[in-house]
mmCIF file of C-alpha atoms in Angstrom:
data_model
loop_
_atom_site.group_PDB
_atom_site.id
_atom_site.type_symbol
_atom_site.label_atom_id
_atom_site.label_comp_id
_atom_site.label_asym_id
_atom_site.label_seq_id
_atom_site.Cartn_x
_atom_site.Cartn_y
_atom_site.Cartn_z
ATOM 1 C CA MET A 1 0.000 0.000 0.000
ATOM 2 C CA SER A 2 1.306 3.471 -0.810
ATOM 3 C CA PRO A 3 2.135 5.786 2.092
ATOM 4 C CA SER A 4 -0.795 7.983 3.069
ATOM 5 C CA THR A 5 -0.472 11.669 2.302
ATOM 6 C CA ASP A 6 -3.311 12.696 4.627
ATOM 7 C CA ASP A 7 -0.917 13.942 7.291
ATOM 8 C CA ALA A 8 2.112 15.638 5.806
ATOM 9 C CA ASP A 9 3.786 15.774 9.234
ATOM 10 C CA THR A 10 3.900 11.983 9.561
ATOM 11 C CA VAL A 11 4.752 10.968 6.000
ATOM 12 C CA ASP A 12 8.364 10.350 5.018
ATOM 13 C CA PRO A 13 8.872 12.203 1.699
ATOM 14 C CA ARG A 14 11.549 9.673 0.730
ATOM 15 C CA ALA A 15 9.051 6.827 1.126
ATOM 16 C CA VAL A 16 6.502 8.681 -0.985
ATOM 17 C CA ALA A 17 9.090 9.354 -3.686
ATOM 18 C CA ARG A 18 10.194 5.724 -3.626
ATOM 19 C CA VAL A 19 6.648 4.456 -4.189
ATOM 20 C CA ARG A 20 6.158 6.951 -7.028
ATOM 21 C CA ILE A 21 9.318 5.630 -8.665
ATOM 22 C CA LEU A 22 8.234 2.010 -8.216
ATOM 23 C CA ASP A 23 4.799 2.720 -9.707
ATOM 24 C CA ALA A 24 6.277 4.512 -12.718
ATOM 25 C CA ALA A 25 8.914 1.817 -13.236
ATOM 26 C CA ALA A 26 6.320 -0.958 -13.071
ATOM 27 C CA VAL A 27 4.283 0.703 -15.826
ATOM 28 C CA ALA A 28 7.376 1.298 -17.954
ATOM 29 C CA PHE A 29 8.616 -2.281 -17.555
ATOM 30 C CA MET A 30 5.145 -3.592 -18.433
ATOM 31 C CA ARG A 31 4.910 -1.357 -21.487
ATOM 32 C CA GLN A 32 8.400 -1.871 -22.914
ATOM 33 C CA GLY A 33 9.982 -4.779 -21.075
ATOM 34 C CA PHE A 34 13.034 -4.558 -18.843
ATOM 35 C CA ARG A 35 15.652 -4.542 -21.586
ATOM 36 C CA SER A 36 14.050 -1.770 -23.638
ATOM 37 C CA THR A 37 13.197 0.472 -20.702
ATOM 38 C CA THR A 38 15.711 3.137 -19.722
ATOM 39 C CA ILE A 39 16.049 5.199 -16.576
ATOM 40 C CA ASP A 40 15.370 8.194 -18.832
ATOM 41 C CA ASP A 41 11.993 6.666 -19.767
ATOM 42 C CA ILE A 42 11.024 6.242 -16.129
ATOM 43 C CA ALA A 43 12.224 9.721 -15.200
ATOM 44 C CA ALA A 44 10.206 11.213 -18.063
ATOM 45 C CA ASP A 45 7.064 9.399 -16.901
ATOM 46 C CA LEU A 46 7.679 10.750 -13.408
ATOM 47 C CA GLY A 47 8.387 14.260 -14.591
ATOM 48 C CA ALA A 48 11.621 14.068 -12.618
ATOM 49 C CA THR A 49 15.343 13.776 -13.199
ATOM 50 C CA LYS A 50 17.414 10.619 -13.350
ATOM 51 C CA GLY A 51 19.127 11.839 -10.211
ATOM 52 C CA LEU A 52 15.972 11.240 -8.175
ATOM 53 C CA ILE A 53 15.854 7.622 -9.296
ATOM 54 C CA TYR A 54 19.559 7.024 -8.713
ATOM 55 C CA TYR A 55 19.210 8.538 -5.254
ATOM 56 C CA HIS A 56 16.947 5.605 -4.352
ATOM 57 C CA PHE A 57 18.271 2.820 -6.625
ATOM 58 C CA ARG A 58 21.819 2.288 -7.807
ATOM 59 C CA SER A 59 20.904 0.620 -11.118
ATOM 60 C CA LYS A 60 18.005 -0.239 -13.382
ATOM 61 C CA PHE A 61 18.234 -3.871 -12.299
ATOM 62 C CA ASP A 62 18.036 -2.930 -8.621
ATOM 63 C CA LEU A 63 14.926 -0.902 -9.456
ATOM 64 C CA PHE A 64 13.477 -3.903 -11.289
ATOM 65 C CA LEU A 65 14.113 -6.114 -8.248
ATOM 66 C CA ALA A 66 12.433 -3.559 -5.990
ATOM 67 C CA VAL A 67 9.356 -3.500 -8.240
ATOM 68 C CA TYR A 68 9.260 -7.308 -8.232
ATOM 69 C CA GLU A 69 9.559 -7.399 -4.431
ATOM 70 C CA GLU A 70 6.856 -4.757 -4.008
ATOM 71 C CA GLY A 71 4.546 -6.649 -6.360
ATOM 72 C CA MET A 72 4.955 -9.829 -4.347
ATOM 73 C CA ARG A 73 4.452 -7.970 -1.066
ATOM 74 C CA ARG A 74 1.208 -6.410 -2.269
ATOM 75 C CA VAL A 75 -0.346 -9.626 -3.500
ATOM 76 C CA ARG A 76 0.735 -11.598 -0.432
ATOM 77 C CA ASP A 77 -0.689 -8.919 1.868
ATOM 78 C CA ARG A 78 -4.038 -9.300 0.105
ATOM 79 C CA VAL A 79 -4.099 -13.081 -0.012
ATOM 80 C CA GLN A 80 -2.505 -14.293 3.236
ATOM 81 C CA PRO A 81 -5.328 -13.154 5.578
ATOM 82 C CA HIS A 82 -7.654 -15.607 3.795
ATOM 83 C CA THR A 83 -5.435 -18.661 4.296
ATOM 84 C CA GLU A 84 -6.726 -19.324 7.805
ATOM 85 C CA GLY A 85 -10.101 -19.202 9.485
ATOM 86 C CA SER A 86 -13.149 -21.281 10.310
ATOM 87 C CA GLU A 87 -14.195 -21.714 6.663
ATOM 88 C CA ASP A 88 -13.566 -24.958 4.834
ATOM 89 C CA GLY A 89 -10.731 -25.317 2.343
ATOM 90 C CA ARG A 90 -12.852 -24.513 -0.689
ATOM 91 C CA GLU A 91 -14.201 -21.303 0.822
ATOM 92 C CA ARG A 92 -10.726 -20.154 1.782
ATOM 93 C CA LEU A 93 -9.358 -21.068 -1.647
ATOM 94 C CA VAL A 94 -12.102 -19.014 -3.304
ATOM 95 C CA ALA A 95 -11.333 -16.029 -1.069
ATOM 96 C CA MET A 96 -7.607 -16.321 -1.778
ATOM 97 C CA SER A 97 -8.193 -16.589 -5.506
ATOM 98 C CA VAL A 98 -10.498 -13.566 -5.575
ATOM 99 C CA ALA A 99 -7.924 -11.574 -3.591
ATOM 100 C CA HIS A 100 -5.135 -12.659 -5.956
ATOM 101 C CA LEU A 101 -7.128 -11.731 -9.043
ATOM 102 C CA HIS A 102 -8.316 -8.459 -7.537
ATOM 103 C CA ASN A 103 -4.668 -7.588 -6.914
ATOM 104 C CA LEU A 104 -3.751 -8.514 -10.490
ATOM 105 C CA MET A 105 -6.407 -6.164 -11.832
ATOM 106 C CA SER A 106 -5.540 -3.353 -9.422
ATOM 107 C CA ASP A 107 -1.756 -3.655 -9.825
ATOM 108 C CA LEU A 108 -1.515 -5.035 -13.349
ATOM 109 C CA ALA A 109 1.882 -3.469 -14.035
ATOM 110 C CA TYR A 110 3.452 -5.064 -10.943
ATOM 111 C CA HIS A 111 1.977 -8.406 -11.960
ATOM 112 C CA HIS A 112 3.697 -8.152 -15.340
ATOM 113 C CA VAL A 113 7.022 -7.340 -13.715
ATOM 114 C CA VAL A 114 6.817 -10.393 -11.451
ATOM 115 C CA HIS A 115 6.284 -12.559 -14.507
ATOM 116 C CA GLN A 116 9.202 -10.925 -16.284
ATOM 117 C CA GLY A 117 11.319 -11.786 -13.256
ATOM 118 C CA VAL A 118 10.241 -15.422 -13.362
ATOM 119 C CA ARG A 119 11.136 -15.681 -17.045
ATOM 120 C CA ALA A 120 14.446 -13.850 -16.615
ATOM 121 C CA LYS A 121 15.882 -16.287 -14.074
ATOM 122 C CA ASP A 122 17.654 -18.341 -16.768
ATOM 123 C CA SER A 123 19.034 -15.371 -18.704
ATOM 124 C CA VAL A 124 22.732 -15.739 -19.539
ATOM 125 C CA GLU A 125 23.048 -11.944 -19.391
ATOM 126 C CA LEU A 126 22.602 -11.838 -15.626
ATOM 127 C CA LYS A 127 25.615 -11.292 -13.410
ATOM 128 C CA ILE A 128 26.096 -13.568 -10.401
ATOM 129 C CA ARG A 129 24.843 -10.912 -7.972
ATOM 130 C CA GLN A 130 21.788 -10.272 -10.125
ATOM 131 C CA ARG A 131 21.025 -13.966 -10.531
ATOM 132 C CA ASP A 132 21.294 -14.560 -6.778
ATOM 133 C CA ALA A 133 18.976 -11.625 -6.038
ATOM 134 C CA LEU A 134 16.454 -12.825 -8.584
ATOM 135 C CA ASP A 135 16.643 -16.383 -7.257
ATOM 136 C CA ALA A 136 15.836 -15.085 -3.777
ATOM 137 C CA LEU A 137 12.730 -13.293 -5.043
ATOM 138 C CA ASN A 138 11.630 -16.320 -7.048
ATOM 139 C CA GLU A 139 11.960 -18.391 -3.876
ATOM 140 C CA HIS A 140 9.653 -15.893 -2.197
ATOM 141 C CA ARG A 141 7.184 -16.419 -5.035
ATOM 142 C CA ARG A 142 7.363 -20.192 -4.551
ATOM 143 C CA GLY A 143 6.532 -19.651 -0.888
ATOM 144 C CA TYR A 144 3.488 -17.699 -1.998
ATOM 145 C CA GLU A 145 2.382 -20.618 -4.193
ATOM 146 C CA GLN A 146 2.764 -22.885 -1.167
ATOM 147 C CA LEU A 147 -0.068 -20.982 0.524
ATOM 148 C CA PHE A 148 -2.413 -22.226 -2.213
ATOM 149 C CA ARG A 149 -1.090 -25.791 -2.063
ATOM 150 C CA ASP A 150 -1.656 -25.919 1.686
ATOM 151 C CA VAL A 151 -5.253 -24.693 1.437
ATOM 152 C CA VAL A 152 -6.002 -27.115 -1.409
ATOM 153 C CA ALA A 153 -4.703 -29.895 0.840
ATOM 154 C CA ASP A 154 -6.966 -28.628 3.637
ATOM 155 C CA GLY A 155 -9.939 -28.718 1.274
ATOM 156 C CA ILE A 156 -9.174 -32.289 0.258
ATOM 157 C CA ALA A 157 -8.890 -33.284 3.908
ATOM 158 C CA ASP A 158 -12.208 -31.682 4.898
ATOM 159 C CA GLY A 159 -14.031 -33.005 1.824
ATOM 160 C CA SER A 160 -14.839 -29.634 0.241
ATOM 161 C CA LEU A 161 -12.416 -30.259 -2.639
ATOM 162 C CA ARG A 162 -11.984 -33.457 -4.588
ATOM 163 C CA ALA A 163 -8.894 -35.591 -4.193
ATOM 164 C CA VAL A 164 -6.284 -34.178 -6.579
ATOM 165 C CA ASP A 165 -2.572 -33.485 -6.422
ATOM 166 C CA PRO A 166 -2.405 -30.234 -4.392
ATOM 167 C CA SER A 167 0.681 -29.006 -6.270
ATOM 168 C CA LEU A 168 -0.925 -29.648 -9.643
ATOM 169 C CA ALA A 169 -4.159 -28.011 -8.535
ATOM 170 C CA ALA A 170 -2.414 -24.914 -7.131
ATOM 171 C CA ARG A 171 -0.222 -24.443 -10.188
ATOM 172 C CA THR A 172 -3.126 -24.925 -12.585
ATOM 173 C CA LEU A 173 -5.320 -22.519 -10.635
ATOM 174 C CA LEU A 174 -2.649 -19.833 -10.368
ATOM 175 C CA SER A 175 -1.757 -20.200 -14.045
ATOM 176 C CA SER A 176 -5.403 -19.718 -14.951
ATOM 177 C CA LEU A 177 -5.744 -16.710 -12.654
ATOM 178 C CA ASN A 178 -2.549 -15.135 -13.981
ATOM 179 C CA GLY A 179 -3.685 -15.751 -17.550
ATOM 180 C CA VAL A 180 -6.378 -13.109 -17.065
ATOM 181 C CA ASP A 181 -3.658 -10.549 -17.842
ATOM 182 C CA LEU A 182 -3.891 -11.639 -21.496
ATOM 183 C CA TRP A 183 -7.277 -9.977 -21.869
ATOM 184 C CA PHE A 184 -7.827 -7.718 -18.890
ATOM 185 C CA ARG A 185 -7.136 -4.015 -19.320
ATOM 186 C CA ASN A 186 -7.819 -1.230 -16.861
ATOM 187 C CA VAL A 187 -10.778 0.887 -17.905
ATOM 188 C CA GLU A 188 -10.876 4.521 -16.873
ATOM 189 C CA GLY A 189 -13.482 5.069 -14.186
ATOM 190 C CA GLN A 190 -13.751 1.383 -13.293
ATOM 191 C CA SER A 191 -14.373 1.187 -9.557
ATOM 192 C CA ASP A 192 -12.670 -1.101 -7.065
ATOM 193 C CA ALA A 193 -16.055 -2.737 -6.394
ATOM 194 C CA GLU A 194 -16.412 -3.520 -10.100
ATOM 195 C CA LEU A 195 -12.963 -5.110 -10.138
ATOM 196 C CA ALA A 196 -13.864 -7.220 -7.102
ATOM 197 C CA ASP A 197 -17.084 -8.365 -8.768
ATOM 198 C CA LEU A 198 -15.252 -9.324 -11.966
ATOM 199 C CA ALA A 199 -12.653 -11.232 -9.941
ATOM 200 C CA THR A 200 -15.419 -13.120 -8.128
ATOM 201 C CA GLN A 201 -17.060 -14.101 -11.415
ATOM 202 C CA VAL A 202 -13.811 -15.403 -12.911
ATOM 203 C CA VAL A 203 -12.899 -17.367 -9.791
ATOM 204 C CA GLY A 204 -16.371 -18.921 -9.768
ATOM 205 C CA LEU A 205 -15.697 -20.298 -13.235
ATOM 206 C CA LEU A 206 -12.281 -21.669 -12.289
ATOM 207 C CA ILE A 207 -12.906 -23.263 -8.900
ATOM 208 C CA GLY A 208 -15.761 -25.472 -10.117
ATOM 209 C CA GLY A 209 -13.399 -28.131 -11.419
ATOM 210 C CA LEU A 210 -11.902 -28.618 -7.969
ATOM 211 C CA GLU A 211 -15.126 -28.909 -6.007
ATOM 212 C CA ALA A 212 -15.963 -32.216 -4.387
ATOM 213 C CA ARG A 213 -18.876 -33.864 -6.208
ATOM 214 C CA GLY A 214 -22.000 -34.167 -4.179
ATOM 215 C CA GLY A 215 -20.690 -31.725 -1.568
ATOM 216 C CA ARG A 216 -22.633 -28.831 -0.232
ATOM 217 C CA HIS A 217 -20.993 -26.542 -2.783
ATOM 218 C CA GLY A 218 -21.664 -28.837 -5.747
#
């Protein structure tokens, strides 16, 4: 979440500037890809100088890593609260999936950067330091996927989901959710409530294949 600007006395201007840079970089990386994006491009989108960006990040790759990390933090913050509770596994999986998809729609640019990071892990152009940093973030992403595997396993155990391989189910579900970025585009004036409703509709279509037959949700 971006720092609040409601109380200028309590907001760190450096934190505000950093978030502005991350937001602009995410959009630029989504639009042009990491390789084709320059610091000049990001600075122009910000209406700032390159010096502001280099004050916060020592290189374009470090900025890319920060965008990736922020994207993962935002989606995990939305999803993790739904992993536990009194609901059965299916109900929690639905809530997690809606939260994940709502985040994708709200922070589409960050979502694209995370996927660029996943694909870049095998690039021969990466230096050792860069590869290690990217590997650490990809490990964080795998931990995020584990949240879904665990809840699928809970659903199988409580009978709300049919007996399937939890890893296969989680990967298939997340791939389907992430595939929404192929057709979804932000529409000017679209409210957060409308995004949440669209996410709920899509998740309803996807979760059906995992439901236990003859269960109360079937």
